Amino acid sequence: MRLLRLSLSALLACLAFVSAAQAQLVVDVTEGHLEPLPIAVPDFVGEPGLASERGADIARVVAADLASSGLFAPIDDEAFIERIEDINLRPRFGDWRVINADALVVGSVEVMDDGRLLVAFRLWDTASEQQLTGLRLTSVPENWRRVAHKLADAVYERLTGEKGYFDTRIVYVAESPGDNGIPVRRLAIMDQDGANPSFLTSRNYMALLPNYSPVSQEITYVSFRDGHATSFLYDLESGRQEALFDSGPSLASEGQSLSARYHPQGHVLAVSAERQGNHDIFRFDLRTRQLRQLTNSPANDVEPSYSPDGERLVFSSTRGGSSQLYVMSADGGEAQRITFGEGRYTTPVWSPRGDLIAFTKQHQGMFSLGVVRADGSGDERILYEGFFVDTPAWSPNGRVILFTRGERRSDGTRYEIWSVDLAGFNLRRLPTQGQASDPAWSPLIE
Amino acid sequence: MRKVLGIVLSLALHALVLGAGYVYLPSFLKDLESAHIVPIELVTLSSHSNVRASAQTPEPEPEDEPDIDQPIAPEPQPVEEPQPQPEPEPEPEPIPLPPEQQEERAPEPEPEPEPVQSEPEPEPQPQPRQPDPQPEPEPERREPQRPREPSLSDLLNLAQDTAQVARSNNQGETQRQVGAGTANTASARDLMFSQVRRCWREPADMPNPEQLGVTVNIRLERNGTLADAPRLQDENRVMNSSNRYLRIAGERAVRAVLDCQPYHLPPEQYSEWRSVTLNFQLSL
């Protein structure tokens, strides 16, 4: 009898399990979309006057930063239903959902007794009605743009998982008409969004190929004076400049130096230099000013760039015939070829993420900008193709690439700086006045 | 005694055989059906045709769920008046918000001393052109609950027209096969899929998206709204992961199921979709 009862209960349990399992609909969602995230950034609240004006300015810059990434679609203020008056009250989420805002940024600006601004903001998820992040910053009023960039970075990081790149600056070569029709090329610097531009170098000499230190507000660049090129170090905070190769084993006396790239820790440069008509890769220690040769090939080895761990170098070389990309240990030694396509591969730059290397390629009269895996596996991915492409530079988070783009016009080629994201989308021109080239992206400003 | 034992054993064995049949046979049937039905192009089609079919052919059913069938009614519009914006909202809840991550920052050492060379005319003054936010007013693209009468009736007309054209084009077979509700489970699943995919921001923009799969369990009301908050499976593992991308993938999945409601699913199959497990896993 007990056996009977056991069997029956086992059977019942079995049936119960089956019906429970049946009631569960299982759906595999294998595809979605990647449309820009609709986000609302109403004016930050503040007392009438400076606070209120800056509140509107900051909201505008935050929205513009986010929109420029191509990942966010700020919603027009006209559509807003709720008027935010106090960021410490929960928003009426229904009012934001109904205008299709997935995220909401609210903020306030207050002028403190010492004249500084106190800016606070909260990022809300309108679906879950949860606060995702909040931040408070103080700053002198003149720095309100940096405050806005920092807020945009915080929003970007919280919603994408990546570090932002809005509180950064870009050094580039600005070209303007000079005497005798010879264009003047000199270094300029601006915020990542084109604001606050100014020149760094004089118009008495040509400056090219700037390269930003990954750890400080310092750049190197190549200056053409007296018939040959010299690498210079430029401290952006003090304005002090120093010729790098004028003492000790001077390259300047033996040949022409070309581009230099920082080691990720900022204490060493990888440079390519010409000696007796042949280019090789060198390592220049900024502390000891010592120069050490890393390659010694009869071919031209140029344009070295460090991996983000500092362990390896990528460079372009003609050792295999046409110019291709090679990777070797940061101390030199055997190099492994990583590109095998047709055409000339040049200007390799290692991504800050470490997995990709950006390059430019020239093939059949066209230039292209592409990325390839650092180990050479898989296919290269072309992000942009055009009449002329050069000098790629990564954003600090490795998601966007700046490059020089040349466009043929009736009056000659016009050079501008453009950006494109890793997927080849969101192609945008940087708002520089006049012609511009050779971008170098700063790290996030501390 | 032996006889009784024999009877008991025999009963138990029969019961097991029956139980096994009950367990396995439906799954065989389901596999066959879904294998038969699910060409991917049809999925979207079927979602539309199913919805339209149930909307346009009045099918006398008493229809106790107003939501799904609102389109049928020539809009008397008592419809549950979804948020006429001003909505008094008597809850201005005073700041329960945690001071959360409020990082005080040092006074910012005013970085821009801008070492501009002692040059005349130093600035190119490029007019800080903001990268035009292209805001696209589009205030009401989704408009989740607000019934916009004219467009709704337009839609109905369009649906009827389309159905007529389809019929006259002699596509009856396809129409019947897809819309007749012959493959109930598959069609509920497909409908669910085609709705959720539109709300899901896939993690293709993050590194190694294939490793960012998450599962969300939901329970639905008859009218297609969520019966309670969606539950992220392994929530602790996902939300406390050292991989911040996994956390964001979890948030995006939960947001997708919240955003997409109310779900439009065949009411007669409510028992099948009352409880749903959604596996968000990007296929590369």
PDB file of C-alpha atoms in Angstrom, chain A residues 112-384:
ATOM      1  CA  MET A 112      28.833  79.731  -3.905  1.00  0.00           C
ATOM      2  CA  ASP A 113      29.922  82.491  -1.559  1.00  0.00           C
ATOM      3  CA  ASP A 114      33.465  82.424  -2.907  1.00  0.00           C
ATOM      4  CA  GLY A 115      32.166  82.894  -6.448  1.00  0.00           C
ATOM      5  CA  ARG A 116      32.779  79.361  -7.586  1.00  0.00           C
ATOM      6  CA  LEU A 117      30.103  77.224  -9.173  1.00  0.00           C
ATOM      7  CA  LEU A 118      28.659  74.170  -7.494  1.00  0.00           C
ATOM      8  CA  VAL A 119      27.222  71.914 -10.173  1.00  0.00           C
ATOM      9  CA  ALA A 120      25.276  68.773  -9.297  1.00  0.00           C
ATOM     10  CA  PHE A 121      23.586  66.290 -11.570  1.00  0.00           C
ATOM     11  CA  ARG A 122      21.648  63.052 -11.527  1.00  0.00           C
ATOM     12  CA  LEU A 123      21.225  60.520 -14.296  1.00  0.00           C
ATOM     13  CA  TRP A 124      17.906  58.664 -14.238  1.00  0.00           C
ATOM     14  CA  ASP A 125      16.719  55.561 -16.031  1.00  0.00           C
ATOM     15  CA  THR A 126      13.164  56.425 -16.952  1.00  0.00           C
ATOM     16  CA  ALA A 127      12.034  52.803 -17.353  1.00  0.00           C
ATOM     17  CA  SER A 128      13.253  51.438 -14.043  1.00  0.00           C
ATOM     18  CA  GLU A 129      12.884  54.854 -12.390  1.00  0.00           C
ATOM     19  CA  GLN A 130      16.266  54.370 -10.772  1.00  0.00           C
ATOM     20  CA  GLN A 131      19.070  56.836 -10.372  1.00  0.00           C
ATOM     21  CA  LEU A 132      22.054  55.513 -12.288  1.00  0.00           C
ATOM     22  CA  THR A 133      24.654  57.952 -11.114  1.00  0.00           C
ATOM     23  CA  GLY A 134      25.055  61.340  -9.501  1.00  0.00           C
ATOM     24  CA  LEU A 135      27.922  63.752  -9.228  1.00  0.00           C
ATOM     25  CA  ARG A 136      28.777  67.113  -7.751  1.00  0.00           C
ATOM     26  CA  LEU A 137      31.565  69.344  -8.985  1.00  0.00           C
ATOM     27  CA  THR A 138      32.895  72.711  -7.999  1.00  0.00           C
ATOM     28  CA  SER A 139      34.777  74.966 -10.322  1.00  0.00           C
ATOM     29  CA  VAL A 140      35.588  78.549 -11.102  1.00  0.00           C
ATOM     30  CA  PRO A 141      32.916  79.938 -13.408  1.00  0.00           C
ATOM     31  CA  GLU A 142      35.310  80.183 -16.371  1.00  0.00           C
ATOM     32  CA  ASN A 143      35.717  76.417 -16.357  1.00  0.00           C
ATOM     33  CA  TRP A 144      32.079  75.644 -16.890  1.00  0.00           C
ATOM     34  CA  ARG A 145      32.795  73.890 -20.193  1.00  0.00           C
ATOM     35  CA  ARG A 146      35.123  71.452 -18.488  1.00  0.00           C
ATOM     36  CA  VAL A 147      32.468  70.785 -15.890  1.00  0.00           C
ATOM     37  CA  ALA A 148      30.027  70.008 -18.683  1.00  0.00           C
ATOM     38  CA  HIS A 149      32.529  67.679 -20.351  1.00  0.00           C
ATOM     39  CA  LYS A 150      33.090  65.862 -17.081  1.00  0.00           C
ATOM     40  CA  LEU A 151      29.358  65.365 -16.612  1.00  0.00           C
ATOM     41  CA  ALA A 152      29.055  64.092 -20.169  1.00  0.00           C
ATOM     42  CA  ASP A 153      31.902  61.667 -19.461  1.00  0.00           C
ATOM     43  CA  ALA A 154      30.086  60.393 -16.382  1.00  0.00           C
ATOM     44  CA  VAL A 155      26.857  59.836 -18.343  1.00  0.00           C
ATOM     45  CA  TYR A 156      28.718  58.178 -21.189  1.00  0.00           C
ATOM     46  CA  GLU A 157      30.599  55.852 -18.869  1.00  0.00           C
ATOM     47  CA  ARG A 158      27.511  54.853 -16.924  1.00  0.00           C
ATOM     48  CA  LEU A 159      25.493  54.047 -20.022  1.00  0.00           C
ATOM     49  CA  THR A 160      28.117  52.461 -22.259  1.00  0.00           C
ATOM     50  CA  GLY A 161      30.570  50.923 -19.823  1.00  0.00           C
ATOM     51  CA  GLU A 162      33.422  52.779 -21.538  1.00  0.00           C
ATOM     52  CA  LYS A 163      35.382  55.684 -20.166  1.00  0.00           C
ATOM     53  CA  GLY A 164      34.278  58.922 -21.762  1.00  0.00           C
ATOM     54  CA  TYR A 165      36.535  61.137 -23.830  1.00  0.00           C
ATOM     55  CA  PHE A 166      34.838  64.511 -23.716  1.00  0.00           C
ATOM     56  CA  ASP A 167      37.104  66.193 -21.186  1.00  0.00           C
ATOM     57  CA  THR A 168      40.068  65.998 -23.529  1.00  0.00           C
ATOM     58  CA  ARG A 169      41.954  68.245 -25.907  1.00  0.00           C
ATOM     59  CA  ILE A 170      43.300  67.852 -29.381  1.00  0.00           C
ATOM     60  CA  VAL A 171      46.557  69.185 -30.731  1.00  0.00           C
ATOM     61  CA  TYR A 172      46.788  69.512 -34.481  1.00  0.00           C
ATOM     62  CA  VAL A 173      48.583  71.251 -37.279  1.00  0.00           C
ATOM     63  CA  ALA A 174      46.743  74.349 -38.461  1.00  0.00           C
ATOM     64  CA  GLU A 175      47.530  75.553 -41.944  1.00  0.00           C
ATOM     65  CA  SER A 176      47.065  79.129 -42.998  1.00  0.00           C
ATOM     66  CA  PRO A 177      48.161  81.110 -46.046  1.00  0.00           C
ATOM     67  CA  GLY A 178      51.640  82.563 -45.682  1.00  0.00           C
ATOM     68  CA  ASP A 179      53.855  85.001 -47.516  1.00  0.00           C
ATOM     69  CA  ASN A 180      54.880  84.102 -51.051  1.00  0.00           C
ATOM     70  CA  GLY A 181      52.067  81.592 -51.261  1.00  0.00           C
ATOM     71  CA  ILE A 182      53.883  79.181 -48.967  1.00  0.00           C
ATOM     72  CA  PRO A 183      51.423  77.876 -46.381  1.00  0.00           C
ATOM     73  CA  VAL A 184      52.264  78.280 -42.731  1.00  0.00           C
ATOM     74  CA  ARG A 185      51.879  75.153 -40.631  1.00  0.00           C
ATOM     75  CA  ARG A 186      51.927  75.437 -36.885  1.00  0.00           C
ATOM     76  CA  LEU A 187      50.591  73.630 -33.906  1.00  0.00           C
ATOM     77  CA  ALA A 188      47.233  74.538 -32.406  1.00  0.00           C
ATOM     78  CA  ILE A 189      45.236  73.132 -29.534  1.00  0.00           C
ATOM     79  CA  MET A 190      41.513  73.033 -28.834  1.00  0.00           C
ATOM     80  CA  ASP A 191      39.000  71.226 -26.688  1.00  0.00           C
ATOM     81  CA  GLN A 192      37.744  67.972 -28.105  1.00  0.00           C
ATOM     82  CA  ASP A 193      34.596  69.743 -29.298  1.00  0.00           C
ATOM     83  CA  GLY A 194      36.469  72.543 -31.028  1.00  0.00           C
ATOM     84  CA  ALA A 195      36.078  75.140 -28.304  1.00  0.00           C
ATOM     85  CA  ASN A 196      38.927  77.258 -26.908  1.00  0.00           C
ATOM     86  CA  PRO A 197      41.327  77.054 -29.845  1.00  0.00           C
ATOM     87  CA  SER A 198      44.748  78.655 -29.701  1.00  0.00           C
ATOM     88  CA  PHE A 199      48.132  78.379 -31.382  1.00  0.00           C
ATOM     89  CA  LEU A 200      51.080  76.710 -29.724  1.00  0.00           C
ATOM     90  CA  THR A 201      53.962  77.465 -32.059  1.00  0.00           C
ATOM     91  CA  SER A 202      55.267  80.406 -34.008  1.00  0.00           C
ATOM     92  CA  ARG A 203      54.716  80.964 -37.695  1.00  0.00           C
ATOM     93  CA  ASN A 204      58.473  81.298 -38.208  1.00  0.00           C
ATOM     94  CA  TYR A 205      58.978  77.572 -38.632  1.00  0.00           C
ATOM     95  CA  MET A 206      56.977  74.593 -39.690  1.00  0.00           C
ATOM     96  CA  ALA A 207      55.692  72.214 -37.016  1.00  0.00           C
ATOM     97  CA  LEU A 208      54.285  68.775 -37.793  1.00  0.00           C
ATOM     98  CA  LEU A 209      53.401  65.375 -36.335  1.00  0.00           C
ATOM     99  CA  PRO A 210      52.380  66.239 -32.771  1.00  0.00           C
ATOM    100  CA  ASN A 211      52.053  63.378 -30.342  1.00  0.00           C
ATOM    101  CA  TYR A 212      50.372  63.654 -26.946  1.00  0.00           C
ATOM    102  CA  SER A 213      51.834  62.130 -23.811  1.00  0.00           C
ATOM    103  CA  PRO A 214      49.405  59.526 -22.446  1.00  0.00           C
ATOM    104  CA  VAL A 215      50.059  60.633 -18.877  1.00  0.00           C
ATOM    105  CA  SER A 216      50.605  64.382 -18.850  1.00  0.00           C
ATOM    106  CA  GLN A 217      49.972  67.640 -20.624  1.00  0.00           C
ATOM    107  CA  GLU A 218      53.062  67.330 -22.728  1.00  0.00           C
ATOM    108  CA  ILE A 219      53.574  66.767 -26.432  1.00  0.00           C
ATOM    109  CA  THR A 220      56.336  66.015 -28.848  1.00  0.00           C
ATOM    110  CA  TYR A 221      56.393  67.317 -32.371  1.00  0.00           C
ATOM    111  CA  VAL A 222      58.704  67.567 -35.317  1.00  0.00           C
ATOM    112  CA  SER A 223      60.010  70.968 -36.225  1.00  0.00           C
ATOM    113  CA  PHE A 224      61.572  71.786 -39.560  1.00  0.00           C
ATOM    114  CA  ARG A 225      64.243  74.416 -39.080  1.00  0.00           C
ATOM    115  CA  ASP A 226      67.462  75.080 -40.890  1.00  0.00           C
ATOM    116  CA  GLY A 227      66.923  72.367 -43.418  1.00  0.00           C
ATOM    117  CA  HIS A 228      66.337  69.358 -41.246  1.00  0.00           C
ATOM    118  CA  ALA A 229      63.790  67.964 -38.828  1.00  0.00           C
ATOM    119  CA  THR A 230      64.156  67.838 -35.097  1.00  0.00           C
ATOM    120  CA  SER A 231      61.921  66.322 -32.463  1.00  0.00           C
ATOM    121  CA  PHE A 232      60.853  68.734 -29.762  1.00  0.00           C
ATOM    122  CA  LEU A 233      59.300  68.265 -26.372  1.00  0.00           C
ATOM    123  CA  TYR A 234      56.656  70.820 -25.401  1.00  0.00           C
ATOM    124  CA  ASP A 235      55.280  71.196 -21.875  1.00  0.00           C
ATOM    125  CA  LEU A 236      51.787  72.588 -22.394  1.00  0.00           C
ATOM    126  CA  GLU A 237      51.382  73.805 -18.850  1.00  0.00           C
ATOM    127  CA  SER A 238      54.581  75.817 -18.634  1.00  0.00           C
ATOM    128  CA  GLY A 239      55.031  76.485 -22.348  1.00  0.00           C
ATOM    129  CA  ARG A 240      58.627  75.287 -22.120  1.00  0.00           C
ATOM    130  CA  GLN A 241      60.127  73.677 -25.205  1.00  0.00           C
ATOM    131  CA  GLU A 242      63.181  71.511 -25.569  1.00  0.00           C
ATOM    132  CA  ALA A 243      64.915  70.016 -28.575  1.00  0.00           C
ATOM    133  CA  LEU A 244      65.191  66.344 -27.836  1.00  0.00           C
ATOM    134  CA  PHE A 245      68.081  65.226 -29.911  1.00  0.00           C
ATOM    135  CA  ASP A 246      70.480  68.124 -29.620  1.00  0.00           C
ATOM    136  CA  SER A 247      72.707  66.621 -26.989  1.00  0.00           C
ATOM    137  CA  GLY A 248      74.472  63.312 -26.666  1.00  0.00           C
ATOM    138  CA  PRO A 249      74.028  60.979 -29.610  1.00  0.00           C
ATOM    139  CA  SER A 250      72.344  63.575 -31.697  1.00  0.00           C
ATOM    140  CA  LEU A 251      70.202  62.373 -34.503  1.00  0.00           C
ATOM    141  CA  ALA A 252      69.830  65.889 -35.701  1.00  0.00           C
ATOM    142  CA  SER A 253      73.463  65.938 -36.607  1.00  0.00           C
ATOM    143  CA  GLU A 254      73.352  62.597 -38.348  1.00  0.00           C
ATOM    144  CA  GLY A 255      70.050  62.599 -40.114  1.00  0.00           C
ATOM    145  CA  GLN A 256      66.449  63.594 -39.913  1.00  0.00           C
ATOM    146  CA  SER A 257      64.164  62.499 -37.163  1.00  0.00           C
ATOM    147  CA  LEU A 258      60.579  61.790 -37.887  1.00  0.00           C
ATOM    148  CA  SER A 259      57.562  61.035 -35.737  1.00  0.00           C
ATOM    149  CA  ALA A 260      57.910  60.057 -32.105  1.00  0.00           C
ATOM    150  CA  ARG A 261      55.418  58.043 -30.041  1.00  0.00           C
ATOM    151  CA  TYR A 262      55.177  57.876 -26.286  1.00  0.00           C
ATOM    152  CA  HIS A 263      55.557  54.752 -24.219  1.00  0.00           C
ATOM    153  CA  PRO A 264      52.291  54.290 -22.262  1.00  0.00           C
ATOM    154  CA  GLN A 265      54.101  55.350 -19.095  1.00  0.00           C
ATOM    155  CA  GLY A 266      55.302  58.511 -20.751  1.00  0.00           C
ATOM    156  CA  HIS A 267      59.013  58.175 -19.948  1.00  0.00           C
ATOM    157  CA  VAL A 268      60.232  56.793 -23.252  1.00  0.00           C
ATOM    158  CA  LEU A 269      59.704  57.645 -26.898  1.00  0.00           C
ATOM    159  CA  ALA A 270      59.854  55.344 -29.865  1.00  0.00           C
ATOM    160  CA  VAL A 271      61.177  57.249 -32.843  1.00  0.00           C
ATOM    161  CA  SER A 272      62.193  56.495 -36.358  1.00  0.00           C
ATOM    162  CA  ALA A 273      65.228  58.219 -37.702  1.00  0.00           C
ATOM    163  CA  GLU A 274      67.284  58.301 -40.830  1.00  0.00           C
ATOM    164  CA  ARG A 275      70.933  57.445 -40.890  1.00  0.00           C
ATOM    165  CA  GLN A 276      72.904  57.274 -44.076  1.00  0.00           C
ATOM    166  CA  GLY A 277      69.787  57.170 -46.147  1.00  0.00           C
ATOM    167  CA  ASN A 278      68.137  54.381 -44.189  1.00  0.00           C
ATOM    168  CA  HIS A 279      65.435  54.654 -41.525  1.00  0.00           C
ATOM    169  CA  ASP A 280      65.418  52.551 -38.369  1.00  0.00           C
ATOM    170  CA  ILE A 281      63.522  52.442 -35.078  1.00  0.00           C
ATOM    171  CA  PHE A 282      65.075  53.894 -31.927  1.00  0.00           C
ATOM    172  CA  ARG A 283      64.126  54.118 -28.285  1.00  0.00           C
ATOM    173  CA  PHE A 284      64.715  57.450 -26.606  1.00  0.00           C
ATOM    174  CA  ASP A 285      64.660  57.605 -22.826  1.00  0.00           C
ATOM    175  CA  LEU A 286      63.352  60.993 -21.711  1.00  0.00           C
ATOM    176  CA  ARG A 287      64.983  60.700 -18.281  1.00  0.00           C
ATOM    177  CA  THR A 288      68.496  59.782 -19.362  1.00  0.00           C
ATOM    178  CA  ARG A 289      68.292  61.259 -22.855  1.00  0.00           C
ATOM    179  CA  GLN A 290      69.824  58.044 -24.096  1.00  0.00           C
ATOM    180  CA  LEU A 291      69.042  56.761 -27.546  1.00  0.00           C
ATOM    181  CA  ARG A 292      69.111  53.056 -28.364  1.00  0.00           C
ATOM    182  CA  GLN A 293      68.698  51.501 -31.785  1.00  0.00           C
ATOM    183  CA  LEU A 294      66.055  48.762 -31.974  1.00  0.00           C
ATOM    184  CA  THR A 295      66.056  47.726 -35.629  1.00  0.00           C
ATOM    185  CA  ASN A 296      68.887  47.445 -38.050  1.00  0.00           C
ATOM    186  CA  SER A 297      67.417  46.391 -41.314  1.00  0.00           C
ATOM    187  CA  PRO A 298      68.501  47.453 -44.783  1.00  0.00           C
ATOM    188  CA  ALA A 299      64.849  48.323 -45.401  1.00  0.00           C
ATOM    189  CA  ASN A 300      63.112  51.390 -44.045  1.00  0.00           C
ATOM    190  CA  ASP A 301      61.556  50.834 -40.604  1.00  0.00           C
ATOM    191  CA  VAL A 302      59.404  53.790 -39.608  1.00  0.00           C
ATOM    192  CA  GLU A 303      56.402  55.011 -37.598  1.00  0.00           C
ATOM    193  CA  PRO A 304      56.715  52.949 -34.406  1.00  0.00           C
ATOM    194  CA  SER A 305      53.850  52.834 -31.898  1.00  0.00           C
ATOM    195  CA  TYR A 306      53.759  51.148 -28.489  1.00  0.00           C
ATOM    196  CA  SER A 307      51.172  48.625 -27.327  1.00  0.00           C
ATOM    197  CA  PRO A 308      49.244  49.886 -24.267  1.00  0.00           C
ATOM    198  CA  ASP A 309      51.194  47.516 -22.008  1.00  0.00           C
ATOM    199  CA  GLY A 310      54.457  48.866 -23.380  1.00  0.00           C
ATOM    200  CA  GLU A 311      55.677  45.379 -24.224  1.00  0.00           C
ATOM    201  CA  ARG A 312      55.541  45.558 -28.003  1.00  0.00           C
ATOM    202  CA  LEU A 313      55.952  47.943 -30.891  1.00  0.00           C
ATOM    203  CA  VAL A 314      54.181  48.057 -34.215  1.00  0.00           C
ATOM    204  CA  PHE A 315      55.863  49.789 -37.127  1.00  0.00           C
ATOM    205  CA  SER A 316      55.757  49.899 -40.886  1.00  0.00           C
ATOM    206  CA  SER A 317      58.584  48.532 -42.925  1.00  0.00           C
ATOM    207  CA  THR A 318      59.547  47.836 -46.510  1.00  0.00           C
ATOM    208  CA  ARG A 319      61.517  44.749 -45.509  1.00  0.00           C
ATOM    209  CA  GLY A 320      59.016  42.506 -47.291  1.00  0.00           C
ATOM    210  CA  GLY A 321      58.959  44.577 -50.478  1.00  0.00           C
ATOM    211  CA  SER A 322      56.076  46.996 -50.212  1.00  0.00           C
ATOM    212  CA  SER A 323      55.348  48.789 -46.982  1.00  0.00           C
ATOM    213  CA  GLN A 324      53.589  46.489 -44.476  1.00  0.00           C
ATOM    214  CA  LEU A 325      53.009  46.434 -40.720  1.00  0.00           C
ATOM    215  CA  TYR A 326      55.180  44.467 -38.298  1.00  0.00           C
ATOM    216  CA  VAL A 327      55.080  43.830 -34.562  1.00  0.00           C
ATOM    217  CA  MET A 328      58.139  43.180 -32.424  1.00  0.00           C
ATOM    218  CA  SER A 329      59.156  43.252 -28.789  1.00  0.00           C
ATOM    219  CA  ALA A 330      59.641  46.738 -27.362  1.00  0.00           C
ATOM    220  CA  ASP A 331      63.319  45.854 -26.945  1.00  0.00           C
ATOM    221  CA  GLY A 332      63.753  44.955 -30.589  1.00  0.00           C
ATOM    222  CA  GLY A 333      64.368  41.522 -32.039  1.00  0.00           C
ATOM    223  CA  GLU A 334      62.479  39.515 -34.550  1.00  0.00           C
ATOM    224  CA  ALA A 335      59.389  41.138 -36.027  1.00  0.00           C
ATOM    225  CA  GLN A 336      56.176  39.427 -37.020  1.00  0.00           C
ATOM    226  CA  ARG A 337      54.325  40.678 -40.050  1.00  0.00           C
ATOM    227  CA  ILE A 338      50.625  41.324 -39.412  1.00  0.00           C
ATOM    228  CA  THR A 339      49.323  42.684 -42.731  1.00  0.00           C
ATOM    229  CA  PHE A 340      49.380  40.845 -46.012  1.00  0.00           C
ATOM    230  CA  GLY A 341      46.977  42.766 -48.235  1.00  0.00           C
ATOM    231  CA  GLU A 342      47.745  44.556 -51.440  1.00  0.00           C
ATOM    232  CA  GLY A 343      48.859  48.159 -51.268  1.00  0.00           C
ATOM    233  CA  ARG A 344      51.091  50.137 -48.926  1.00  0.00           C
ATOM    234  CA  TYR A 345      50.295  49.991 -45.199  1.00  0.00           C
ATOM    235  CA  THR A 346      51.524  52.935 -43.159  1.00  0.00           C
ATOM    236  CA  THR A 347      51.000  54.987 -39.964  1.00  0.00           C
ATOM    237  CA  PRO A 348      50.122  52.136 -37.583  1.00  0.00           C
ATOM    238  CA  VAL A 349      48.802  53.241 -34.183  1.00  0.00           C
ATOM    239  CA  TRP A 350      48.056  50.792 -31.407  1.00  0.00           C
ATOM    240  CA  SER A 351      44.608  51.119 -29.833  1.00  0.00           C
ATOM    241  CA  PRO A 352      44.494  52.035 -26.131  1.00  0.00           C
ATOM    242  CA  ARG A 353      42.368  48.909 -25.701  1.00  0.00           C
ATOM    243  CA  GLY A 354      45.229  46.838 -27.052  1.00  0.00           C
ATOM    244  CA  ASP A 355      43.335  44.596 -29.409  1.00  0.00           C
ATOM    245  CA  LEU A 356      43.460  46.617 -32.613  1.00  0.00           C
ATOM    246  CA  ILE A 357      45.913  48.586 -34.664  1.00  0.00           C
ATOM    247  CA  ALA A 358      44.733  51.451 -36.843  1.00  0.00           C
ATOM    248  CA  PHE A 359      46.522  52.040 -40.119  1.00  0.00           C
ATOM    249  CA  THR A 360      46.234  53.843 -43.416  1.00  0.00           C
ATOM    250  CA  LYS A 361      46.560  52.057 -46.699  1.00  0.00           C
ATOM    251  CA  GLN A 362      47.225  53.249 -50.198  1.00  0.00           C
ATOM    252  CA  HIS A 363      46.046  51.030 -53.008  1.00  0.00           C
ATOM    253  CA  GLN A 364      45.173  51.751 -56.615  1.00  0.00           C
ATOM    254  CA  GLY A 365      45.188  55.472 -56.135  1.00  0.00           C
ATOM    255  CA  MET A 366      42.854  55.438 -53.128  1.00  0.00           C
ATOM    256  CA  PHE A 367      43.603  55.831 -49.468  1.00  0.00           C
ATOM    257  CA  SER A 368      41.780  54.049 -46.694  1.00  0.00           C
ATOM    258  CA  LEU A 369      41.690  54.038 -42.925  1.00  0.00           C
ATOM    259  CA  GLY A 370      41.376  50.625 -41.323  1.00  0.00           C
ATOM    260  CA  VAL A 371      41.965  48.498 -38.272  1.00  0.00           C
ATOM    261  CA  VAL A 372      43.509  45.069 -37.962  1.00  0.00           C
ATOM    262  CA  ARG A 373      43.880  42.787 -34.971  1.00  0.00           C
ATOM    263  CA  ALA A 374      47.185  43.230 -33.219  1.00  0.00           C
ATOM    264  CA  ASP A 375      48.075  39.558 -33.728  1.00  0.00           C
ATOM    265  CA  GLY A 376      47.301  39.780 -37.433  1.00  0.00           C
ATOM    266  CA  SER A 377      44.463  37.271 -37.207  1.00  0.00           C
ATOM    267  CA  GLY A 378      41.185  37.845 -39.000  1.00  0.00           C
ATOM    268  CA  ASP A 379      40.480  40.300 -41.743  1.00  0.00           C
ATOM    269  CA  GLU A 380      41.294  43.955 -41.684  1.00  0.00           C
ATOM    270  CA  ARG A 381      38.325  46.276 -41.393  1.00  0.00           C
ATOM    271  CA  ILE A 382      38.203  49.400 -43.531  1.00  0.00           C
ATOM    272  CA  LEU A 383      36.467  52.295 -41.780  1.00  0.00           C
ATOM    273  CA  TYR A 384      36.823  54.999 -44.364  1.00  0.00           C
TER     274      TYR A 384
END
